[in-house]
Short mmCIF file of C-alpha atoms in Angstrom, two decimals:
data_model
loop_
_atom_site.label_atom_id
_atom_site.label_comp_id
_atom_site.label_asym_id
_atom_site.label_seq_id
_atom_site.Cartn_x
_atom_site.Cartn_y
_atom_site.Cartn_z
CA MET A 1 25.84 -2.74 -38.88
CA ASN A 2 24.96 -0.48 -42.07
CA THR A 3 24.60 2.89 -41.89
CA ILE A 4 21.86 2.37 -44.49
CA THR A 5 20.58 0.02 -46.50
CA LEU A 6 21.04 -1.07 -49.89
CA ASP A 7 17.04 0.09 -50.51
CA GLU A 8 17.93 2.91 -49.18
CA SER A 9 20.84 3.34 -51.21
CA LEU A 10 18.61 2.92 -54.29
CA HIS A 11 16.40 5.29 -53.26
CA ASP A 12 18.72 7.88 -52.76
CA GLN A 13 19.73 7.82 -56.55
CA LEU A 14 16.17 9.55 -57.35
CA ASP A 15 17.05 13.30 -55.71
CA LEU A 16 20.27 12.95 -56.90
CA LYS A 17 19.75 16.87 -55.59
CA GLU A 18 18.70 15.93 -52.04
CA LEU A 19 20.95 13.88 -51.83
CA CYS A 20 24.36 15.43 -52.10
CA LYS A 21 23.33 18.27 -50.33
CA PRO A 22 25.34 19.06 -46.70
CA ASN A 23 24.70 16.33 -43.69
CA TYR A 24 26.37 17.13 -40.53
CA LYS A 25 24.72 14.42 -38.50
CA ASN A 26 27.47 12.64 -36.22
CA HIS A 27 30.43 14.77 -37.19
CA ALA A 28 31.78 15.18 -33.44
CA GLU A 29 35.59 16.49 -34.73
CA LEU A 30 37.59 19.24 -34.01
CA TYR A 31 40.19 18.71 -37.37
CA SER A 32 36.91 18.71 -39.40
CA PRO A 33 38.08 17.09 -42.74
CA ASN A 34 38.72 13.76 -40.08
CA ASP A 35 34.81 13.52 -40.58
CA ASN A 36 35.43 13.44 -44.59
CA TYR A 37 33.72 10.35 -45.93
CA GLY A 38 31.90 8.96 -42.84
CA PHE A 39 35.20 8.26 -42.30
CA ALA A 40 36.22 8.95 -37.49
CA TYR A 41 32.17 8.23 -37.56
CA TYR A 42 33.05 4.16 -38.69
CA VAL A 43 36.96 4.27 -36.98
CA LYS A 44 34.66 4.58 -33.32
CA GLN A 45 31.94 2.68 -34.25
CA TYR A 46 34.45 -0.11 -34.63
CA ALA A 47 36.16 0.00 -31.51
CA ASN A 48 32.27 0.77 -29.40
CA TYR A 49 34.59 4.10 -29.10
CA PRO A 50 31.76 7.40 -27.95
CA ILE A 51 31.07 9.10 -31.52
CA GLU A 52 31.03 12.91 -29.31
CA LYS A 53 34.14 12.49 -28.62
CA PRO A 54 36.48 13.92 -31.63
CA ILE A 55 39.60 11.97 -32.36
CA ASN A 56 43.11 13.75 -30.94
CA ALA A 57 44.15 13.22 -34.20
CA ILE A 58 44.99 13.83 -38.54
CA LEU A 59 43.06 11.59 -39.86
CA PRO A 60 43.85 11.42 -43.16
CA HIS A 61 40.63 10.95 -45.38
CA GLY A 62 42.45 9.39 -48.72
CA ILE A 63 44.73 7.39 -49.61
CA TYR A 64 48.03 10.27 -50.44
CA PHE A 65 50.71 9.51 -52.84
CA GLN A 66 52.38 12.78 -52.15
CA ASP A 67 56.73 11.60 -49.88
CA LYS A 68 58.15 14.43 -49.92
CA VAL A 69 55.25 17.11 -49.25
CA VAL A 70 51.88 17.91 -46.12
CA ALA A 71 49.17 19.26 -46.75
CA LYS A 72 49.17 23.36 -45.35
CA SER A 73 45.84 22.29 -43.76
CA GLU A 74 47.23 19.08 -41.52
CA LEU A 75 49.98 20.92 -40.88
CA ASN A 76 49.11 24.05 -39.24
CA SER A 77 46.60 21.83 -37.59
CA PRO A 78 46.10 22.52 -33.83
CA MET A 79 46.20 17.89 -33.82
CA ASN A 80 49.45 16.88 -32.57
CA SER A 81 48.90 13.33 -33.83
CA VAL A 82 49.30 11.98 -37.10
CA LEU A 83 47.65 8.47 -38.08
CA CYS A 84 49.67 7.50 -40.92
CA TYR A 85 48.97 5.61 -43.94
CA PRO A 86 50.28 4.51 -46.79
CA PRO A 87 53.48 3.46 -44.46
CA PHE A 88 56.28 6.08 -47.30
CA ILE A 89 53.93 9.66 -45.78
CA LYS A 90 56.00 8.99 -43.03
CA LYS A 91 58.93 10.77 -44.49
CA ALA A 92 57.33 13.95 -45.73
CA TRP A 93 55.69 14.55 -42.68
CA LYS A 94 59.62 12.83 -40.45
CA LYS A 95 61.24 16.48 -42.77
CA SER A 96 58.41 18.78 -42.20
CA SER A 97 57.31 19.17 -38.41
CA SER A 98 59.34 17.48 -35.53
CA LYS A 99 56.08 18.71 -33.00
CA LYS A 100 53.37 15.88 -34.29
CA THR A 101 54.11 12.32 -33.22
CA LEU A 102 53.33 9.85 -35.86
CA ILE A 103 51.58 6.29 -35.82
CA ASP A 104 51.06 3.86 -37.42
CA PHE A 105 47.19 3.94 -38.81
CA SER A 106 45.29 1.22 -40.88
CA SER A 107 43.43 3.11 -43.27
CA PRO A 108 39.24 3.87 -42.07
CA ILE A 109 37.96 1.14 -45.67
CA HIS A 110 39.51 -1.66 -43.66
CA TYR A 111 36.89 0.26 -40.72
CA SER A 112 34.52 0.98 -42.48
CA ILE A 113 34.34 -2.62 -44.23
CA ARG A 114 34.41 -4.61 -40.88
CA LEU A 115 30.44 -3.10 -39.98
CA TYR A 116 28.72 -3.22 -43.84
CA GLU A 117 27.01 -5.62 -44.64
CA ASN A 118 26.51 -6.56 -48.48
CA GLU A 119 23.16 -6.48 -49.21
CA TYR A 120 22.64 -8.01 -52.66
CA GLU A 121 23.07 -10.95 -54.43
CA LYS A 122 26.96 -12.08 -55.55
CA SER A 123 25.74 -13.79 -58.30
CA LYS A 124 23.45 -10.75 -59.56
CA ALA A 125 26.49 -8.44 -60.16
CA LEU A 126 25.73 -7.29 -63.15
CA GLY A 127 28.42 -4.29 -65.50
CA SER A 128 30.78 -2.07 -64.62
CA ILE A 129 30.85 1.48 -62.19
CA VAL A 130 32.87 4.08 -63.93
CA MET A 131 34.37 6.30 -60.81
CA LEU A 132 35.04 9.56 -63.37
CA PRO A 133 37.91 11.74 -62.17
CA HIS A 134 36.32 14.87 -59.95
CA ARG A 135 37.12 18.39 -58.98
CA THR A 136 37.11 20.73 -56.33
CA LYS A 137 36.29 23.80 -55.27
CA VAL A 138 39.70 24.62 -55.70
CA MET A 139 40.80 22.32 -57.81
CA SER A 140 39.96 22.23 -61.91
CA ILE A 141 39.65 19.28 -64.22
CA LYS A 142 39.92 18.17 -67.97
CA TYR A 143 39.47 15.46 -70.21
CA ASP A 144 38.17 14.97 -73.51
CA TYR A 145 35.47 13.89 -73.32
CA GLU A 146 34.41 11.93 -76.33
CA GLN A 147 38.06 8.92 -75.98
CA LEU A 148 36.06 8.70 -73.09
CA LEU A 149 33.42 7.01 -73.88
CA LEU A 150 34.95 5.58 -77.04
CA LYS A 151 37.09 4.23 -73.94
CA ILE A 152 34.14 2.50 -72.26
CA ASP A 153 32.61 1.97 -76.16
CA GLN A 154 35.55 -0.67 -75.91
CA LEU A 155 35.17 -2.60 -72.89
CA PRO A 156 35.20 -5.83 -72.75
CA ASP A 157 31.65 -7.45 -73.18
CA PHE A 158 31.40 -8.66 -69.53
CA MET A 159 31.89 -5.63 -68.31
CA LYS A 160 28.67 -3.55 -69.99
CA PRO A 161 26.16 -2.31 -69.68
CA VAL A 162 28.30 0.51 -67.61
CA THR A 163 26.80 2.80 -64.77
CA ILE A 164 28.07 5.85 -64.19
CA CYS A 165 29.13 7.41 -60.57
CA ILE A 166 29.24 10.99 -60.98
CA HIS A 167 30.98 13.05 -58.17
CA TRP A 168 28.55 15.96 -55.64
CA LEU A 169 29.15 18.48 -57.67
CA ASP A 170 28.96 17.67 -61.28
CA VAL A 171 25.62 17.18 -60.57
CA GLY A 172 22.83 18.84 -62.04
CA THR A 173 25.60 19.94 -64.44
CA GLU A 174 25.94 19.49 -67.89
CA LEU A 175 27.71 16.88 -68.33
CA GLU A 176 25.23 14.96 -65.85
CA HIS A 177 22.76 15.78 -68.37
CA GLN A 178 25.85 14.23 -71.69
CA LEU A 179 25.87 11.43 -70.34
CA ARG A 180 22.14 10.66 -69.23
CA ALA A 181 21.98 11.92 -73.38
CA GLN A 182 24.05 9.23 -74.24
CA GLY A 183 22.08 6.07 -72.27
CA PHE A 184 24.05 5.82 -69.07
CA ASN A 185 22.77 5.36 -65.84
CA ILE A 186 23.79 7.87 -62.92
CA VAL A 187 24.40 6.78 -59.59
CA CYS A 188 26.56 8.89 -57.05
CA ALA A 189 27.22 8.67 -53.38
CA GLY A 190 26.32 11.82 -52.34
CA HIS A 191 27.69 14.76 -50.55
CA PHE A 192 31.96 14.19 -48.35
CA THR A 193 30.12 16.08 -45.15
CA ASP A 194 27.42 12.01 -45.43
CA TYR A 195 28.51 9.98 -42.73
CA ARG A 196 26.69 7.94 -44.53
CA PHE A 197 29.03 8.33 -47.86
CA ILE A 198 30.71 5.15 -47.40
CA HIS A 199 28.06 2.45 -47.35
CA ARG A 200 26.63 4.23 -49.64
CA TRP A 201 28.89 3.60 -52.09
CA LEU A 202 29.69 0.42 -51.31
CA HIS A 203 26.19 -0.97 -51.65
CA LEU A 204 26.24 0.61 -55.43
CA VAL A 205 29.50 -1.40 -56.43
CA LYS A 206 28.67 -4.15 -55.25
CA GLN A 207 25.91 -4.34 -57.59
CA HIS A 208 28.36 -4.58 -60.28
CA LYS A 209 30.79 -6.63 -61.20
CA VAL A 210 33.60 -4.58 -61.36
CA VAL A 211 35.18 -1.44 -60.84
CA ILE A 212 36.66 1.11 -64.12
CA GLY A 213 39.04 3.92 -62.08
CA VAL A 214 39.55 7.18 -64.88
CA GLY A 215 42.75 8.78 -63.18
CA LEU A 216 44.47 6.81 -60.48
CA GLY A 217 42.59 7.32 -56.70
CA SER A 218 40.72 5.83 -53.29
CA SER A 219 38.38 4.30 -55.50
CA LEU A 220 42.14 1.71 -56.27
CA PHE A 221 42.01 0.49 -53.23
CA TYR A 222 37.92 0.92 -51.46
CA SER A 223 37.61 -1.90 -54.67
CA ILE A 224 39.35 -4.67 -53.86
CA VAL A 225 39.65 -4.07 -50.08
CA CYS A 226 35.99 -5.13 -50.08
CA GLY A 227 36.51 -7.22 -52.46
CA THR A 228 35.67 -5.90 -56.43
CA PRO A 229 37.79 -6.51 -59.33
CA TYR A 230 38.96 -2.64 -59.92
CA TYR A 231 40.45 -1.69 -64.20
CA HIS A 232 42.17 1.80 -64.44
CA MET A 233 41.48 3.54 -67.65
CA ASP A 234 44.06 5.31 -68.48
CA LEU A 235 42.41 8.99 -70.15
CA ASP A 236 44.33 12.19 -70.52
CA ILE A 237 43.35 13.89 -67.80
CA ASN A 238 44.19 17.80 -67.05
CA TYR A 239 44.20 18.75 -63.04
CA ASP A 240 44.49 22.23 -62.95
CA MET A 241 45.46 23.29 -59.48
CA SER A 242 46.06 27.46 -59.76
CA ALA A 243 43.57 28.37 -57.51
CA MET A 244 45.51 25.69 -54.73
CA THR A 245 48.65 28.11 -54.72
CA ASN A 246 50.62 26.73 -50.87
CA ILE A 247 48.01 24.02 -49.96
CA PHE A 248 51.61 22.05 -49.46
CA ASN A 249 54.09 23.55 -47.16
CA LYS A 250 55.90 24.17 -49.34
CA LYS A 251 57.17 24.45 -53.44
CA THR A 252 59.22 21.29 -53.96
CA THR A 253 58.73 18.58 -56.30
CA GLU A 254 55.55 16.43 -54.05
CA LEU A 255 56.19 12.45 -55.53
CA SER A 256 60.08 11.37 -55.28
CA PRO A 257 61.02 9.55 -58.08
CA GLU A 258 60.96 6.17 -56.24
CA SER A 259 56.61 7.85 -55.08
CA LYS A 260 56.75 8.44 -59.11
CA ARG A 261 57.20 4.39 -59.79
CA LYS A 262 54.98 3.02 -56.77
CA VAL A 263 52.58 5.05 -59.11
CA GLU A 264 52.55 3.09 -62.76
CA ASN A 265 53.13 -0.09 -60.93
CA LEU A 266 49.87 0.51 -58.87
CA LYS A 267 48.82 1.39 -62.96
CA SER A 268 50.17 -1.55 -64.21
CA ILE A 269 49.01 -3.78 -61.72
CA PHE A 270 45.41 -2.59 -62.55
CA SER A 271 45.23 -2.48 -66.37
CA LYS A 272 44.00 -5.43 -67.99
CA PRO A 273 40.27 -6.13 -67.05
CA SER A 274 39.92 -8.42 -65.33
CA GLU A 275 36.74 -10.55 -63.41
CA VAL A 276 38.60 -11.37 -60.30
CA ILE A 277 41.47 -9.76 -57.51
CA THR A 278 45.04 -11.50 -58.64
CA ASP A 279 46.95 -12.39 -54.87
CA GLN A 280 49.26 -9.23 -56.64
CA GLN A 281 46.50 -7.13 -56.39
CA LYS A 282 45.12 -7.45 -52.71
CA GLN A 283 49.36 -7.60 -51.56
CA ILE A 284 49.75 -4.04 -53.03
CA VAL A 285 46.22 -2.97 -51.60
CA ASP A 286 47.21 -4.01 -48.47
CA TRP A 287 50.22 -2.24 -48.26
CA PHE A 288 49.78 0.36 -49.68
CA THR A 289 45.92 0.75 -46.65
CA GLN A 290 48.73 -0.67 -44.06
CA LYS A 291 45.64 -3.16 -43.01
CA GLN A 292 48.18 -4.88 -40.79
CA SER A 293 48.48 -1.91 -38.80
CA MET A 294 44.57 -2.44 -38.42
CA LEU A 295 42.97 -2.93 -34.21
CA THR A 296 41.04 -5.71 -32.89
CA PRO A 297 38.25 -3.24 -31.36
CA LYS A 298 39.35 -3.15 -27.95
CA ASN A 299 42.40 -1.84 -29.15
CA LEU A 300 41.63 0.53 -30.82
CA TYR A 301 39.37 1.61 -28.79
CA THR A 302 42.89 2.92 -25.94
CA GLN A 303 44.19 4.60 -28.77
CA LEU A 304 42.10 6.17 -29.83
CA ASP A 305 41.26 7.01 -25.92
CA GLN A 306 45.25 7.78 -25.20
CA LEU A 307 45.57 10.65 -27.90
#
């Protein structure tokens, strides 16, 4: 059952500032990041687990590429267990802590999609939706705006018109005003605290033939899981993480050579615009999101109850 309808999602776009206010409804987690994007809610809904009961484990809310470090906030959390995906992050955890129980787990997007019903006719899907790289309160980004516009202009006809999905922090900023002045339709999936975030995001995505990711992020995996082709737009992006000093448990290279190769392979596999999803793309997304670890509602309930 959808947590939000297509009509409600579209109505939300009429007032992005209101949409992007924090929303803590259905939050119950002791480790608060579990609630990000509604993932703890969707996992519990799928399992018919009480929403008011917290998940006694760390539930990663995105797809990590780092395999040599772990986040200090996760390492220092009181949770004794880590629900692990992708498979290679277990290496970093094993080297960082002997106190955490590591549990193979499927990305919450797989549980979220089982609760989602597409309300938009596939035959009406039009053009593409661009997921811009986004800053956070502790990380700034810089990229060539003109280069972005040029790359969008050079997209093949089947990927037009182009809608741009912006991050909640970019609502009301110069970036939004610039994009609107260029004639783009601007949308947003809301604030990360909103438990309806992912289903709203899915409604926005399913209106388009292709998702375009500017920079590599979780949208790649979520797009393929929901059956929408994905295109990686290569753009020079400078991430300034100076405000994130010591966010990881140690100062070292975050990615091993093997992990770097995985990242470059992902970029290559999704580097060509296409209206179809290939078997190779499905397989690599299933591996990163650890689809094989997905449980039935009954078995997931048992797992959550035993944490």
